[in-house]
Amino acid sequence: MASKMKTVVVGCGGMAREWVKHAVELDTIELVGLVDLNRDAAVAMADWFELSHDLVFDSLKAAVEATGADAVFDVTVPVAHDKVTIEALELGCHVLGEKPMSDTLDKARAMVAAAKASGKTYAVTQTRRPLVGFKSLEKFVAADGIGDLAELHSDFYIGAHFGGFRDAMAHPLVLDMAIHTFDNARQVSGADPVSVYCHAWNPKHSWYDGHACATAIFEMTDGVVYTYRGSWCNEGCDTTWEADWRIVGAKGTITWDGADAMKCEVVTPGQTEGFIREKTQVDIPLIEMADEGHGYLIRQFAEHVLSDGAVSVECPYEDNIKSLAMVLAAVESADAGRKVEVVW
C-alpha cells in the first residue's frame, strides 16, 4: 500500500488555498500538480505556499500523465465540475470535488455514470457535515433520542455583502448557500427528499439582483417534513452560518443555534395524564473530533484511497446528488410557483 496519495489540484482560485493548505500539511498526501486555465493563478498558488514551479501544469491530462497521480481535487467553478471530474476519472484518478456537485442535474448524472464506469471513488466536500454539532445531532437522532422524527426546521439569516458574481445570480441564496443547510437536514434526519414547494423573493432593500430570500417546505421519506427559511439581505440578529434549528420527534424536541446553545427536552417517562406533559432536559453527547470541515474531509479521503476503501468517505456522489437535487428542485418550484417532485 502506498504511503502517500499523489494529488493534483485543479482550479487555483481563492477557495483552492484551503485545499492546498491541507494537501501540503497532511503526511498522507503528496501534492504533485497545480492546474488552472490561467497559468498565472497556478504559479501564484505555488508561490503562496513556497512550492516549486515544477508543480504547475497547463492541463489536467499533462499533470496526471507526468506525475502518475492517484487523485484529483476539483476546486473549479461549478459549471466546470463535470468536465474536470469526468476527465480525471477517465484518467484513472479518484476525485474529491468542491460543492456543489454541478450546476445541473444532467451534468451530475453524467458524473455519476462516469464514476460508476471508472470504479474509482468520487466524493464531494460538504464542509458542514463533519462539524461536531451536526455529527452529534445525527448520532443522537439516529439512536432514537427524541423518538420517531417528525419534522425539522432551519432558519438562516445573514446580511452578506459579497459583491461580485453572487449579486447578479437569479437565486443567490438557494443556489450558492442553501445546499449546505439542505444537506445537513438530510444528514440529521436520515431521510431523503420527495417534493418541495419554494417561494423566493427579493425585498426592496436588497442589494442583490436576484432572489435573496426564500422559504421552502420539503416532504421527506418516512413522513418527515423539513422547512427552510433564509435571507442573504437580512440586517441584524444574524443566525450562525450553520443556521438555527428545531428538530421535533415523537417524545421530544431539540433546538440548536448552530453554535454552543444546544438543548433537548423529552417527555418525562411514566406520565399518562395532563394537558401539557412534564419535560426532562437531556444532554446530547458531543462527539470528539480532531478536525472538522475541509481538513476532516480531505484527510478522510486520503485515508480512504490509501486503505483501498476500508475507510469510508463522508459524501459519496451517489448520496450527494440528492442534496443538489433539493437545490435545483427548490429553484424550479420558485420559478414555477408550484410544488415539484425532487428527482435525481
Coordinates of C-alpha atoms in Angstrom, one line a residue:
M1 CA 0.0 0.0 0.0
A2 CA 1.3 3.5 -0.9
S3 CA 2.2 5.7 2.0
K4 CA 1.0 8.9 0.3
M5 CA -1.8 9.8 -2.2
K6 CA -0.3 11.7 -5.2
T7 CA -2.6 14.5 -5.8
V8 CA -3.3 17.2 -8.4
V9 CA -5.3 20.3 -7.6
V10 CA -7.3 21.7 -10.5
G11 CA -8.5 25.3 -10.1
C12 CA -6.3 27.7 -8.2
G13 CA -8.7 30.5 -7.2
G14 CA -9.2 31.7 -3.7
M15 CA -11.1 28.6 -2.5
A16 CA -8.2 26.4 -3.5
R17 CA -5.9 27.9 -0.9
E18 CA -7.7 25.9 1.8
W19 CA -7.3 22.7 -0.2
V20 CA -3.7 23.2 -0.9
K21 CA -3.0 24.1 2.7
H22 CA -4.2 20.6 3.8
A23 CA -2.6 18.8 0.9
V24 CA 0.8 20.3 2.0
E25 CA 0.3 19.7 5.7
L26 CA -1.1 16.1 5.7
D27 CA 1.6 13.4 5.7
T28 CA -0.8 11.1 3.7
I29 CA -0.8 13.4 0.7
E30 CA 1.9 14.3 -1.8
L31 CA 0.9 17.4 -3.9
V32 CA 2.3 16.7 -7.4
G33 CA 0.4 19.2 -9.5
L34 CA -1.4 22.5 -9.8
V35 CA -3.6 23.2 -12.8
D36 CA -5.6 26.3 -13.8
L37 CA -6.8 27.7 -17.1
N38 CA -4.9 30.8 -16.1
R39 CA -1.4 29.6 -15.6
D40 CA -0.5 32.7 -13.6
A41 CA -3.1 31.6 -11.0
A42 CA -1.3 28.2 -10.6
V43 CA 2.1 29.9 -10.4
A44 CA 0.7 32.3 -7.7
M45 CA -0.6 29.4 -5.7
A46 CA 2.8 27.7 -5.8
D47 CA 4.4 30.9 -4.7
W48 CA 2.0 31.4 -1.8
F49 CA 3.0 28.0 -0.4
E50 CA 6.6 28.3 -1.5
L51 CA 6.3 25.3 -3.8
S52 CA 8.3 24.6 -6.9
H53 CA 7.0 25.9 -10.3
D54 CA 7.6 22.3 -11.5
L55 CA 4.2 21.5 -10.0
V56 CA 2.5 23.9 -12.4
F57 CA 0.9 22.2 -15.5
D58 CA -1.2 23.6 -18.4
S59 CA -3.7 20.8 -18.3
L60 CA -5.1 18.0 -16.1
K61 CA -4.1 15.4 -18.6
A62 CA -0.5 16.6 -18.7
A63 CA -0.3 16.7 -14.9
V64 CA -1.7 13.2 -14.4
E65 CA 0.5 11.6 -17.1
A66 CA 3.6 13.3 -15.9
T67 CA 3.1 12.5 -12.2
G68 CA 1.2 9.3 -12.0
A69 CA -1.3 11.0 -9.8
D70 CA -3.7 8.9 -7.7
A71 CA -6.3 11.6 -7.1
V72 CA -7.6 14.9 -8.3
F73 CA -9.0 17.7 -6.2
D74 CA -11.6 19.6 -8.3
V75 CA -11.7 23.2 -7.0
T76 CA -13.0 24.7 -10.2
V77 CA -16.3 26.7 -10.6
P78 CA -19.5 24.6 -10.6
V79 CA -20.1 24.9 -14.3
A80 CA -16.8 23.1 -14.9
H81 CA -17.1 20.3 -12.4
D82 CA -18.4 17.8 -14.8
K83 CA -15.7 18.3 -17.4
V84 CA -12.9 18.1 -14.8
T85 CA -14.3 15.2 -12.8
I86 CA -15.2 13.0 -15.8
E87 CA -11.7 13.6 -17.3
A88 CA -10.0 12.8 -14.0
L89 CA -12.0 9.6 -13.6
E90 CA -11.2 8.5 -17.2
L91 CA -7.5 9.1 -16.5
G92 CA -7.8 6.6 -13.6
C93 CA -7.9 9.1 -10.7
H94 CA -10.1 9.2 -7.6
V95 CA -11.8 12.6 -7.3
L96 CA -12.7 14.8 -4.4
G97 CA -14.7 17.9 -5.6
E98 CA -15.8 21.2 -4.2
K99 CA -19.5 21.6 -3.6
P100 CA -21.9 21.8 -5.4
M101 CA -21.5 18.7 -7.4
S102 CA -22.5 20.5 -10.6
D103 CA -24.8 23.3 -11.8
T104 CA -27.3 21.0 -13.5
L105 CA -28.7 17.5 -12.8
D106 CA -27.9 16.3 -16.3
K107 CA -24.2 17.1 -15.7
A108 CA -24.4 15.5 -12.3
R109 CA -25.9 12.3 -13.7
A110 CA -23.1 12.1 -16.3
M111 CA -20.6 12.4 -13.5
V112 CA -22.4 9.6 -11.6
A113 CA -22.2 7.4 -14.7
A114 CA -18.5 8.2 -15.2
A115 CA -17.8 7.3 -11.6
K116 CA -19.6 4.0 -11.8
A117 CA -17.9 3.1 -15.0
S118 CA -14.4 4.0 -13.7
G119 CA -14.5 2.0 -10.5
K120 CA -12.9 5.0 -8.8
T121 CA -14.1 7.0 -5.8
Y122 CA -15.8 10.3 -6.4
A123 CA -16.9 12.4 -3.4
V124 CA -18.0 16.0 -2.7
T125 CA -16.9 18.3 0.2
Q126 CA -20.0 19.3 2.1
T127 CA -17.9 21.0 4.8
R128 CA -20.6 21.5 7.3
R129 CA -21.4 17.7 7.6
P130 CA -18.2 17.0 9.6
L131 CA -18.9 19.6 12.3
V132 CA -19.2 18.5 15.9
G133 CA -22.7 19.8 16.3
F134 CA -24.1 18.1 13.2
K135 CA -22.3 14.8 13.8
S136 CA -23.6 14.8 17.4
L137 CA -27.2 15.5 16.3
E138 CA -27.0 12.9 13.6
K139 CA -25.9 10.2 16.1
F140 CA -28.4 11.3 18.8
V141 CA -31.4 11.3 16.5
A142 CA -30.5 8.0 14.9
A143 CA -30.3 6.5 18.4
D144 CA -33.9 7.4 19.0
G145 CA -33.0 10.3 21.3
I146 CA -36.3 12.1 20.6
G147 CA -38.3 9.2 19.3
D148 CA -39.5 8.9 15.7
L149 CA -38.6 12.0 13.8
A150 CA -41.5 14.2 12.7
E151 CA -40.1 17.5 11.5
L152 CA -37.0 19.7 11.1
H153 CA -36.9 23.5 10.7
S154 CA -34.0 25.7 9.9
D155 CA -33.6 29.5 9.8
F156 CA -30.7 31.1 8.0
Y157 CA -30.5 34.9 8.2
I158 CA -27.2 36.7 7.3
G159 CA -26.8 40.0 5.6
A160 CA -23.9 39.0 3.3
H161 CA -22.4 41.8 1.2
F162 CA -20.2 39.7 -1.2
G163 CA -20.1 41.9 -4.3
G164 CA -19.1 40.0 -7.4
F165 CA -21.0 37.2 -9.2
R166 CA -23.4 36.4 -6.3
D167 CA -25.0 39.8 -6.6
A168 CA -26.1 39.0 -10.2
M169 CA -27.4 35.5 -9.6
A170 CA -31.1 34.8 -10.1
H171 CA -31.2 32.7 -6.9
P172 CA -28.1 33.6 -4.9
L173 CA -29.3 32.2 -1.5
V174 CA -30.7 28.9 -2.7
L175 CA -28.1 28.1 -5.4
D176 CA -25.0 29.2 -3.5
M177 CA -25.7 28.6 0.2
A178 CA -28.8 26.5 0.8
I179 CA -27.2 23.3 -0.3
H180 CA -25.3 23.3 3.0
T181 CA -28.4 23.5 5.1
F182 CA -30.4 21.2 2.9
D183 CA -27.6 18.6 3.1
N184 CA -27.5 18.9 6.9
A185 CA -31.3 18.3 7.1
R186 CA -30.7 15.1 5.2
Q187 CA -27.8 14.2 7.4
V188 CA -29.6 14.7 10.7
S189 CA -32.9 13.2 9.6
G190 CA -31.6 10.3 7.7
A191 CA -34.4 11.0 5.3
D192 CA -34.4 11.7 1.5
P193 CA -36.4 14.5 -0.3
V194 CA -39.6 13.7 -2.0
S195 CA -41.1 17.0 -3.0
V196 CA -40.7 20.8 -2.4
Y197 CA -42.7 24.0 -2.5
C198 CA -40.5 27.1 -2.5
H199 CA -41.3 30.7 -2.6
A200 CA -38.4 33.1 -3.3
W201 CA -38.3 36.9 -3.5
N202 CA -36.1 39.9 -3.3
P203 CA -37.0 42.7 -0.9
K204 CA -36.9 46.4 -1.9
H205 CA -33.9 47.0 0.3
S206 CA -31.9 44.1 -1.2
W207 CA -28.5 44.8 -2.8
Y208 CA -28.9 41.6 -4.9
D209 CA -30.3 41.5 -8.4
G210 CA -32.0 38.1 -7.9
H211 CA -34.0 36.5 -5.1
A212 CA -32.0 36.9 -1.9
C213 CA -34.8 35.4 0.3
A214 CA -36.6 32.0 0.2
T215 CA -38.9 29.8 2.2
A216 CA -39.2 26.1 1.3
I217 CA -41.3 23.2 2.5
F218 CA -39.9 19.7 1.8
E219 CA -41.8 16.5 2.1
M220 CA -39.2 13.8 3.0
T221 CA -39.3 10.0 3.2
D222 CA -40.8 8.3 6.3
G223 CA -43.4 11.2 6.6
V224 CA -40.8 13.7 7.8
V225 CA -41.3 17.4 6.9
Y226 CA -38.4 19.9 6.6
T227 CA -38.9 23.6 6.3
Y228 CA -36.2 26.2 5.4
R229 CA -36.4 30.0 5.9
G230 CA -33.5 32.1 4.7
S231 CA -32.2 35.5 3.7
W232 CA -29.0 36.9 2.5
C233 CA -30.1 40.5 2.8
N234 CA -31.1 40.3 6.5
E235 CA -29.6 43.1 8.6
G236 CA -29.5 42.5 12.3
C237 CA -29.9 39.5 14.7
D238 CA -28.0 37.2 12.3
T239 CA -28.1 33.5 12.7
T240 CA -24.9 31.4 12.5
W241 CA -23.7 30.1 9.1
E242 CA -24.8 26.7 10.4
A243 CA -28.4 28.1 10.8
D244 CA -30.8 27.9 13.7
W245 CA -32.5 24.5 14.1
R246 CA -35.6 23.0 15.7
I247 CA -35.8 19.2 15.4
V248 CA -39.1 17.5 16.6
G249 CA -39.6 13.9 17.5
A250 CA -42.4 11.8 19.0
K251 CA -41.1 12.1 22.5
G252 CA -39.1 15.3 22.5
T253 CA -37.5 18.3 20.7
I254 CA -34.0 19.7 20.1
T255 CA -33.1 23.3 19.5
W256 CA -29.7 24.4 18.3
D257 CA -28.4 27.8 17.3
G258 CA -25.6 26.4 15.2
A259 CA -23.0 27.3 17.8
D260 CA -23.0 26.5 21.5
A261 CA -26.6 26.6 22.5
M262 CA -27.9 23.0 22.0
K263 CA -30.9 22.0 24.1
C264 CA -33.0 18.8 24.2
E265 CA -36.2 18.2 26.2
V266 CA -38.1 14.9 26.2
V267 CA -41.4 13.9 27.9
T268 CA -40.7 12.6 31.4
P269 CA -41.4 8.9 31.4
G270 CA -44.4 7.4 33.2
Q271 CA -46.9 10.2 32.5
T272 CA -50.4 9.2 31.4
E273 CA -52.4 12.4 32.2
G274 CA -52.0 16.1 31.9
F275 CA -52.9 18.8 29.4
I276 CA -49.2 19.6 28.9
R277 CA -46.8 16.9 29.9
E278 CA -43.8 17.4 32.1
K279 CA -40.5 17.5 30.3
T280 CA -37.0 16.5 31.3
Q281 CA -33.9 18.1 29.9
V282 CA -31.4 15.7 28.3
D283 CA -27.8 16.2 27.4
I284 CA -26.7 15.4 23.9
P285 CA -23.3 13.9 24.0
L286 CA -20.9 15.8 21.8
I287 CA -18.6 13.7 19.5
E288 CA -14.9 14.3 19.9
M289 CA -13.3 15.2 16.6
A290 CA -9.7 16.0 15.8
D291 CA -10.6 18.1 12.8
E292 CA -13.7 19.5 11.0
G293 CA -14.7 20.9 7.6
H294 CA -12.2 20.7 4.7
G295 CA -9.5 19.3 7.0
Y296 CA -11.7 16.3 8.0
L297 CA -12.9 15.5 4.6
I298 CA -9.5 15.8 2.8
R299 CA -7.8 13.7 5.5
Q300 CA -10.6 11.1 5.3
F301 CA -10.5 10.9 1.5
A302 CA -6.7 10.3 1.6
E303 CA -7.2 7.5 4.2
H304 CA -9.9 6.0 2.0
V305 CA -7.8 5.9 -1.1
L306 CA -4.7 4.6 0.7
S307 CA -6.7 1.9 2.5
D308 CA -8.4 0.7 -0.7
G309 CA -11.7 1.8 0.6
A310 CA -11.5 0.4 4.1
V311 CA -12.1 3.9 5.4
S312 CA -15.5 5.3 4.2
V313 CA -16.0 8.8 2.7
E314 CA -18.5 11.2 4.2
C315 CA -20.1 12.5 1.0
P316 CA -20.0 9.9 -1.9
Y317 CA -21.5 11.0 -5.2
E318 CA -24.5 8.7 -5.0
D319 CA -25.6 10.4 -1.8
N320 CA -24.6 14.0 -2.5
I321 CA -26.6 14.2 -5.7
K322 CA -29.7 14.2 -3.6
S323 CA -28.7 17.4 -1.9
L324 CA -28.1 19.0 -5.3
A325 CA -31.5 17.8 -6.4
M326 CA -33.1 19.6 -3.5
V327 CA -31.5 22.9 -4.5
L328 CA -32.5 22.6 -8.2
A329 CA -36.0 21.4 -7.3
A330 CA -36.4 24.4 -5.0
V331 CA -35.4 26.8 -7.8
E332 CA -37.8 25.0 -10.2
S333 CA -40.6 25.3 -7.7
A334 CA -39.9 29.0 -7.0
D335 CA -39.8 29.8 -10.7
A336 CA -43.0 27.7 -11.5
G337 CA -44.9 28.8 -8.4
R338 CA -46.0 25.3 -7.5
K339 CA -44.9 22.1 -5.6
V340 CA -42.5 19.9 -7.6
E341 CA -41.0 16.4 -7.1
V342 CA -37.4 16.1 -6.2
V343 CA -35.7 13.7 -8.6
W344 CA -32.1 12.8 -9.1

